[in-house]
mmCIF file of C-alpha atoms and ligand atoms in Angstrom:
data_model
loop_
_atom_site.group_PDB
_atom_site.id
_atom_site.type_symbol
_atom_site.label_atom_id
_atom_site.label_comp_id
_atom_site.label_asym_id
_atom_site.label_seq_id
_atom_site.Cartn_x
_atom_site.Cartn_y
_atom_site.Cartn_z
ATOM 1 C CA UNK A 1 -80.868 -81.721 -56.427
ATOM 2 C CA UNK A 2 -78.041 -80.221 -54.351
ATOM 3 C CA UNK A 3 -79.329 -78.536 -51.301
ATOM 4 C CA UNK A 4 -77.284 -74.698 -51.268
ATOM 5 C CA UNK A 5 -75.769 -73.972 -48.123
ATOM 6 C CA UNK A 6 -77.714 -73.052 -45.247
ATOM 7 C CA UNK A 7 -75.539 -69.573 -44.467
ATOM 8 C CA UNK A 8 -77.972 -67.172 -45.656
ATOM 9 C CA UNK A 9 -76.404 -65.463 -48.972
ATOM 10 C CA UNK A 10 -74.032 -68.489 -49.645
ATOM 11 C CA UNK A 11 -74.632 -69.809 -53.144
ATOM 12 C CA UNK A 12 -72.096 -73.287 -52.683
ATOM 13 C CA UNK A 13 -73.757 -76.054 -52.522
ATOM 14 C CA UNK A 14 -74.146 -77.698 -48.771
ATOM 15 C CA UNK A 15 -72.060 -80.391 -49.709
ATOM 16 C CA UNK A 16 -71.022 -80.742 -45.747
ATOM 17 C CA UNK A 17 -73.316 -81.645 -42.809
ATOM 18 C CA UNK A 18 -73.208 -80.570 -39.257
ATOM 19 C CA UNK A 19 -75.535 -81.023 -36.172
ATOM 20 C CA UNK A 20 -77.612 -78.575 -34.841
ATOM 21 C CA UNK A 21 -77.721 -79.941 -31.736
ATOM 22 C CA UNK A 22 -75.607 -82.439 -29.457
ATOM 23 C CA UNK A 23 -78.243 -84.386 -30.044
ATOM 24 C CA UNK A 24 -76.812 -85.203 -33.562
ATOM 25 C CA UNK A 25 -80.638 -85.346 -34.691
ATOM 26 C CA UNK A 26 -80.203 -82.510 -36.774
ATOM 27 C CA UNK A 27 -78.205 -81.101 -39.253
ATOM 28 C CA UNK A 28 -77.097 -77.858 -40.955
ATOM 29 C CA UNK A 29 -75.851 -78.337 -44.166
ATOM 30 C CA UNK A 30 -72.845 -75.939 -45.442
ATOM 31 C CA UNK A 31 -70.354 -75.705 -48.323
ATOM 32 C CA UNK A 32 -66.868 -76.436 -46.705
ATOM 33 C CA UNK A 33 -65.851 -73.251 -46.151
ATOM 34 C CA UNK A 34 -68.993 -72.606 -43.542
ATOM 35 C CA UNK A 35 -68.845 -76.132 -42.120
ATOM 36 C CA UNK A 36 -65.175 -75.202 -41.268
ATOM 37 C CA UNK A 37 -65.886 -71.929 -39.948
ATOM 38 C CA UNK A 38 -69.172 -73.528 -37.998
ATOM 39 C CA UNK A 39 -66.971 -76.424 -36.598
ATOM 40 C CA UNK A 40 -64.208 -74.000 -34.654
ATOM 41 C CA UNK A 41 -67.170 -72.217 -33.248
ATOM 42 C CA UNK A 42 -69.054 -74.850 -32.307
ATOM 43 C CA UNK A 43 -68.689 -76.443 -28.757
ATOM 44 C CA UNK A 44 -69.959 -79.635 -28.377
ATOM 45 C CA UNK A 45 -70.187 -80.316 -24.502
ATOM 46 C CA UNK A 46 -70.851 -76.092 -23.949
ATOM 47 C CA UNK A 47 -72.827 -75.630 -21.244
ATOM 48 C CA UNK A 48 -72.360 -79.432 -19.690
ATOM 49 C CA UNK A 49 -70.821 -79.937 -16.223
ATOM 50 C CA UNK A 50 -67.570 -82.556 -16.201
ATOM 51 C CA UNK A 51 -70.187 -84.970 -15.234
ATOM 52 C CA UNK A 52 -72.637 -84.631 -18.025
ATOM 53 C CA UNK A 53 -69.721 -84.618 -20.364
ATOM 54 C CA UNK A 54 -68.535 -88.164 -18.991
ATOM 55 C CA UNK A 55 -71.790 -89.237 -19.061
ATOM 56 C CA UNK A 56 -72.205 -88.243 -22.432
ATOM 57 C CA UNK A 57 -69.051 -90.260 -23.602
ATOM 58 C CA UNK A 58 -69.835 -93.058 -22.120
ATOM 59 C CA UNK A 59 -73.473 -93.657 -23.690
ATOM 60 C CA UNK A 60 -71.784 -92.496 -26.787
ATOM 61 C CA UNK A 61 -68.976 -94.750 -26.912
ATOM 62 C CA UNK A 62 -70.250 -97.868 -24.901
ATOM 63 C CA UNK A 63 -73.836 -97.317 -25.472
ATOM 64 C CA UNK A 64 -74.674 -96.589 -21.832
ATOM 65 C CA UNK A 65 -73.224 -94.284 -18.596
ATOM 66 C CA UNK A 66 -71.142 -97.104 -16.929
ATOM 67 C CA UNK A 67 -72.279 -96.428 -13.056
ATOM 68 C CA UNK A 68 -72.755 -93.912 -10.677
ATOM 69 C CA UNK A 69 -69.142 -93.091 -9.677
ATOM 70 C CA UNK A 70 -67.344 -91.822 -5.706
ATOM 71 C CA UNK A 71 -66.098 -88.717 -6.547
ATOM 72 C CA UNK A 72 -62.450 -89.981 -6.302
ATOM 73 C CA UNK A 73 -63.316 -92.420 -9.105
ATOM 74 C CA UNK A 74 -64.727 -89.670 -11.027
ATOM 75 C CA UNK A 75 -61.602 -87.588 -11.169
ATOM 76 C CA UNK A 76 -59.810 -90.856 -11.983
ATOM 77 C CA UNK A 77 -62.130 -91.417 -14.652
ATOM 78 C CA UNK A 78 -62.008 -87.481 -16.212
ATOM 79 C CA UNK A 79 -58.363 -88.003 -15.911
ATOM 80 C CA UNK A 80 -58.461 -91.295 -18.095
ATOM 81 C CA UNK A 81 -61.140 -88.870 -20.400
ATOM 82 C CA UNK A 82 -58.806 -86.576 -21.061
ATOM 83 C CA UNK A 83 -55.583 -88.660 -21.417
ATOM 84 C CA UNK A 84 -58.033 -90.225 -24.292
ATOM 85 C CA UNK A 85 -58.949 -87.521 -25.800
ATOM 86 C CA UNK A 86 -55.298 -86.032 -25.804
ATOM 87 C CA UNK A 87 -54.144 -89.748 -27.260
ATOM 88 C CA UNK A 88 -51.770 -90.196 -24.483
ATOM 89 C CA UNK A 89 -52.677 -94.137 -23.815
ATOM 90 C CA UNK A 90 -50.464 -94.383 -20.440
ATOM 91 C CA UNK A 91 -54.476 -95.238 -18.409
ATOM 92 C CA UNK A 92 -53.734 -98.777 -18.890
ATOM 93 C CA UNK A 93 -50.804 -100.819 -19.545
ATOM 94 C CA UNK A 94 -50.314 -103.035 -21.930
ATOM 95 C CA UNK A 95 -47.671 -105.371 -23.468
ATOM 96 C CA UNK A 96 -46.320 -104.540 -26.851
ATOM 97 C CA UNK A 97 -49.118 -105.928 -29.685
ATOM 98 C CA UNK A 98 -46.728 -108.671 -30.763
ATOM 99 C CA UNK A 99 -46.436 -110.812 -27.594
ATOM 100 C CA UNK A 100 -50.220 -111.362 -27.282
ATOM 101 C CA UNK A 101 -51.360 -114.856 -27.387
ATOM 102 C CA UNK A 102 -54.281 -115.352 -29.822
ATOM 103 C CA UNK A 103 -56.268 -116.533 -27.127
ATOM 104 C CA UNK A 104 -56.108 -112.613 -26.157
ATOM 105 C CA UNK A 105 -56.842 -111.425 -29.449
ATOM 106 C CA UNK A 106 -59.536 -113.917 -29.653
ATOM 107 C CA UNK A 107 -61.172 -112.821 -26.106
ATOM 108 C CA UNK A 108 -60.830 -108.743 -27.313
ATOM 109 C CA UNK A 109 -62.462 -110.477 -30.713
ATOM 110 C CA UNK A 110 -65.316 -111.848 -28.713
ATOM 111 C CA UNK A 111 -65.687 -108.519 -27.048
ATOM 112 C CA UNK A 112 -65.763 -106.472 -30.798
ATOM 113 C CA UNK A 113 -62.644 -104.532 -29.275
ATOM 114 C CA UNK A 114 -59.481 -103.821 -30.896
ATOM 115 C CA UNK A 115 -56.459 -105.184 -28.494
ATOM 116 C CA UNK A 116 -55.388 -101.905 -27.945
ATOM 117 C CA UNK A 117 -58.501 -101.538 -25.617
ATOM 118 C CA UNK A 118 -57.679 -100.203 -22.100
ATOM 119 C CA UNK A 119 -58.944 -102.558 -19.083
ATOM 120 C CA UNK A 120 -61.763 -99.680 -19.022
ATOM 121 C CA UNK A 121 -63.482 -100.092 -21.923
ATOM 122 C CA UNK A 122 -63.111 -104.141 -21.367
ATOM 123 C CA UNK A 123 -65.374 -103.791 -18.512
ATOM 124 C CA UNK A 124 -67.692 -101.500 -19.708
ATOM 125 C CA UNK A 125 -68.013 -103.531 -23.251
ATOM 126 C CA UNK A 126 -68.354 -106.413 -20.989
ATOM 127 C CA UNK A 127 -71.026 -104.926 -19.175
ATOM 128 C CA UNK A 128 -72.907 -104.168 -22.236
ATOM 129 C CA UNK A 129 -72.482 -107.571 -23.834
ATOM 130 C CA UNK A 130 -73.368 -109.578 -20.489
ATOM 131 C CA UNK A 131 -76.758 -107.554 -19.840
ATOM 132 C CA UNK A 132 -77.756 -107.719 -23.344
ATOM 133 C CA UNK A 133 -77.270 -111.789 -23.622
ATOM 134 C CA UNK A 134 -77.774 -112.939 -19.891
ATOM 135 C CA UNK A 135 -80.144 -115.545 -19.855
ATOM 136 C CA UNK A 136 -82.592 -114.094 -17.561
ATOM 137 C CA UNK A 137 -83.090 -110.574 -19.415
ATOM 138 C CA UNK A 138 -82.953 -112.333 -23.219
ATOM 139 C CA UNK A 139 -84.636 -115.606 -23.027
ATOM 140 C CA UNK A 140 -86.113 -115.235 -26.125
ATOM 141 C CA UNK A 141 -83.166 -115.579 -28.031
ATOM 142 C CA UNK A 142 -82.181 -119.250 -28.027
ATOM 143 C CA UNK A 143 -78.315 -118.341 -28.600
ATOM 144 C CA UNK A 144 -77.851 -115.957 -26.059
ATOM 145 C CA UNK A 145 -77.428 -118.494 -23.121
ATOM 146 C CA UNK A 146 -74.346 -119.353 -25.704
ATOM 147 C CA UNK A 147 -73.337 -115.823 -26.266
ATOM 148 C CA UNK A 148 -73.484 -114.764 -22.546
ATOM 149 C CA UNK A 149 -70.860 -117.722 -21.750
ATOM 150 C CA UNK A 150 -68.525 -117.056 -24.693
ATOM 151 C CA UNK A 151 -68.563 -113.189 -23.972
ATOM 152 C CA UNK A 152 -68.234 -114.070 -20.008
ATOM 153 C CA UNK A 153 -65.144 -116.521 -20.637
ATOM 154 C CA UNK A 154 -63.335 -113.853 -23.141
ATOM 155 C CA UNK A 155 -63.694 -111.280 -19.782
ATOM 156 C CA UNK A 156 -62.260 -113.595 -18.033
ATOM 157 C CA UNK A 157 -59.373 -114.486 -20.262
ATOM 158 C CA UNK A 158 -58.905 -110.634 -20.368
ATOM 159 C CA UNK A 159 -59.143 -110.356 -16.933
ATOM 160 C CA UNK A 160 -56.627 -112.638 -16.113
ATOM 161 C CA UNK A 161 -54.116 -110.823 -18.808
ATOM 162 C CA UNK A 162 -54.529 -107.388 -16.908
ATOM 163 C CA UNK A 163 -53.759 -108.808 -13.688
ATOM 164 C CA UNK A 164 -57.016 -108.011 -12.326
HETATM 165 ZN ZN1 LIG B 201 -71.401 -71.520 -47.510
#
């Protein structure tokens, strides 16, 4: 059965879903017209200082806030936010796609990052990968020992290419 939508009096069916929440736990479901209408309202970081809002980008897009930040580094980093959001890539730079040497490609592989990934998000997927396989915190996975070396020696590799 096709739920109707949930604007009261609407009789489309709520073919479109939209969260209640930033929690993205719940969901509203409208007809398109209404999920349009509820998507220009709707502010997503309303209410949230810059702070929170980084915060929240971070867990969302790396899986966890990165680190406490100086306050010069957080105005560097809601600068790099919002030359991401506005698709302007100029935070890092990189050489044109078809000069990288596979061993690049193979590193951003290892990392489960597409080589247009800024140094950035290299350290914070790093970060992520490195805690989750380091010997000491995952010992009961036999592999990880393996994993934590690969994933270490493809931050390297990466490092190295950035200059850093
Ligand atoms: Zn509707």
């Amino acid at each position: 059965m096709i739920k109707k939508c949930d604007v009261k009096g609407c009789q489309k069916a709520g073919t479109c879903r939209a969260p209640k929440t930033r929690e993205l736990k719940e969901y509203w479901y409208f007809c398109q017209e209404h999920a349009a209408e509820y998507n220009k309202n709707w502010n997503f970081y309303d209410g949230m200082t810059p702070e929170e809002i980084e915060e929240d980008w971070e867990v969302r897009t790396f899986g966890s806030p990165i680190k406490k930040r100086t306050a010069q580094e957080s105005a560097e980093y809601l600068k790099f936010l919002n030359d991401f959001i506005n698709g302007r890539s100029t935070f890092d730079k990189m050489p044109p796609k078809k000069s990288l040497p596979s061993s690049i490609i193979a590193a951003f592989k290892t990392l489960d990052l597409p080589i247009t990934a800024s140094w950035r998000e290299i350290g914070a997927k790093y970060r992520a990968l490195a805690k989750k396989y380091h010997p000491d915190t995952a010992r009961a996975l036999e592999s990880s020992g393996k994993e934590f070396t690969k994933v270490s020696s493809a931050y390297q590799t990466l490092k190295k290419h950035f200059g850093k």
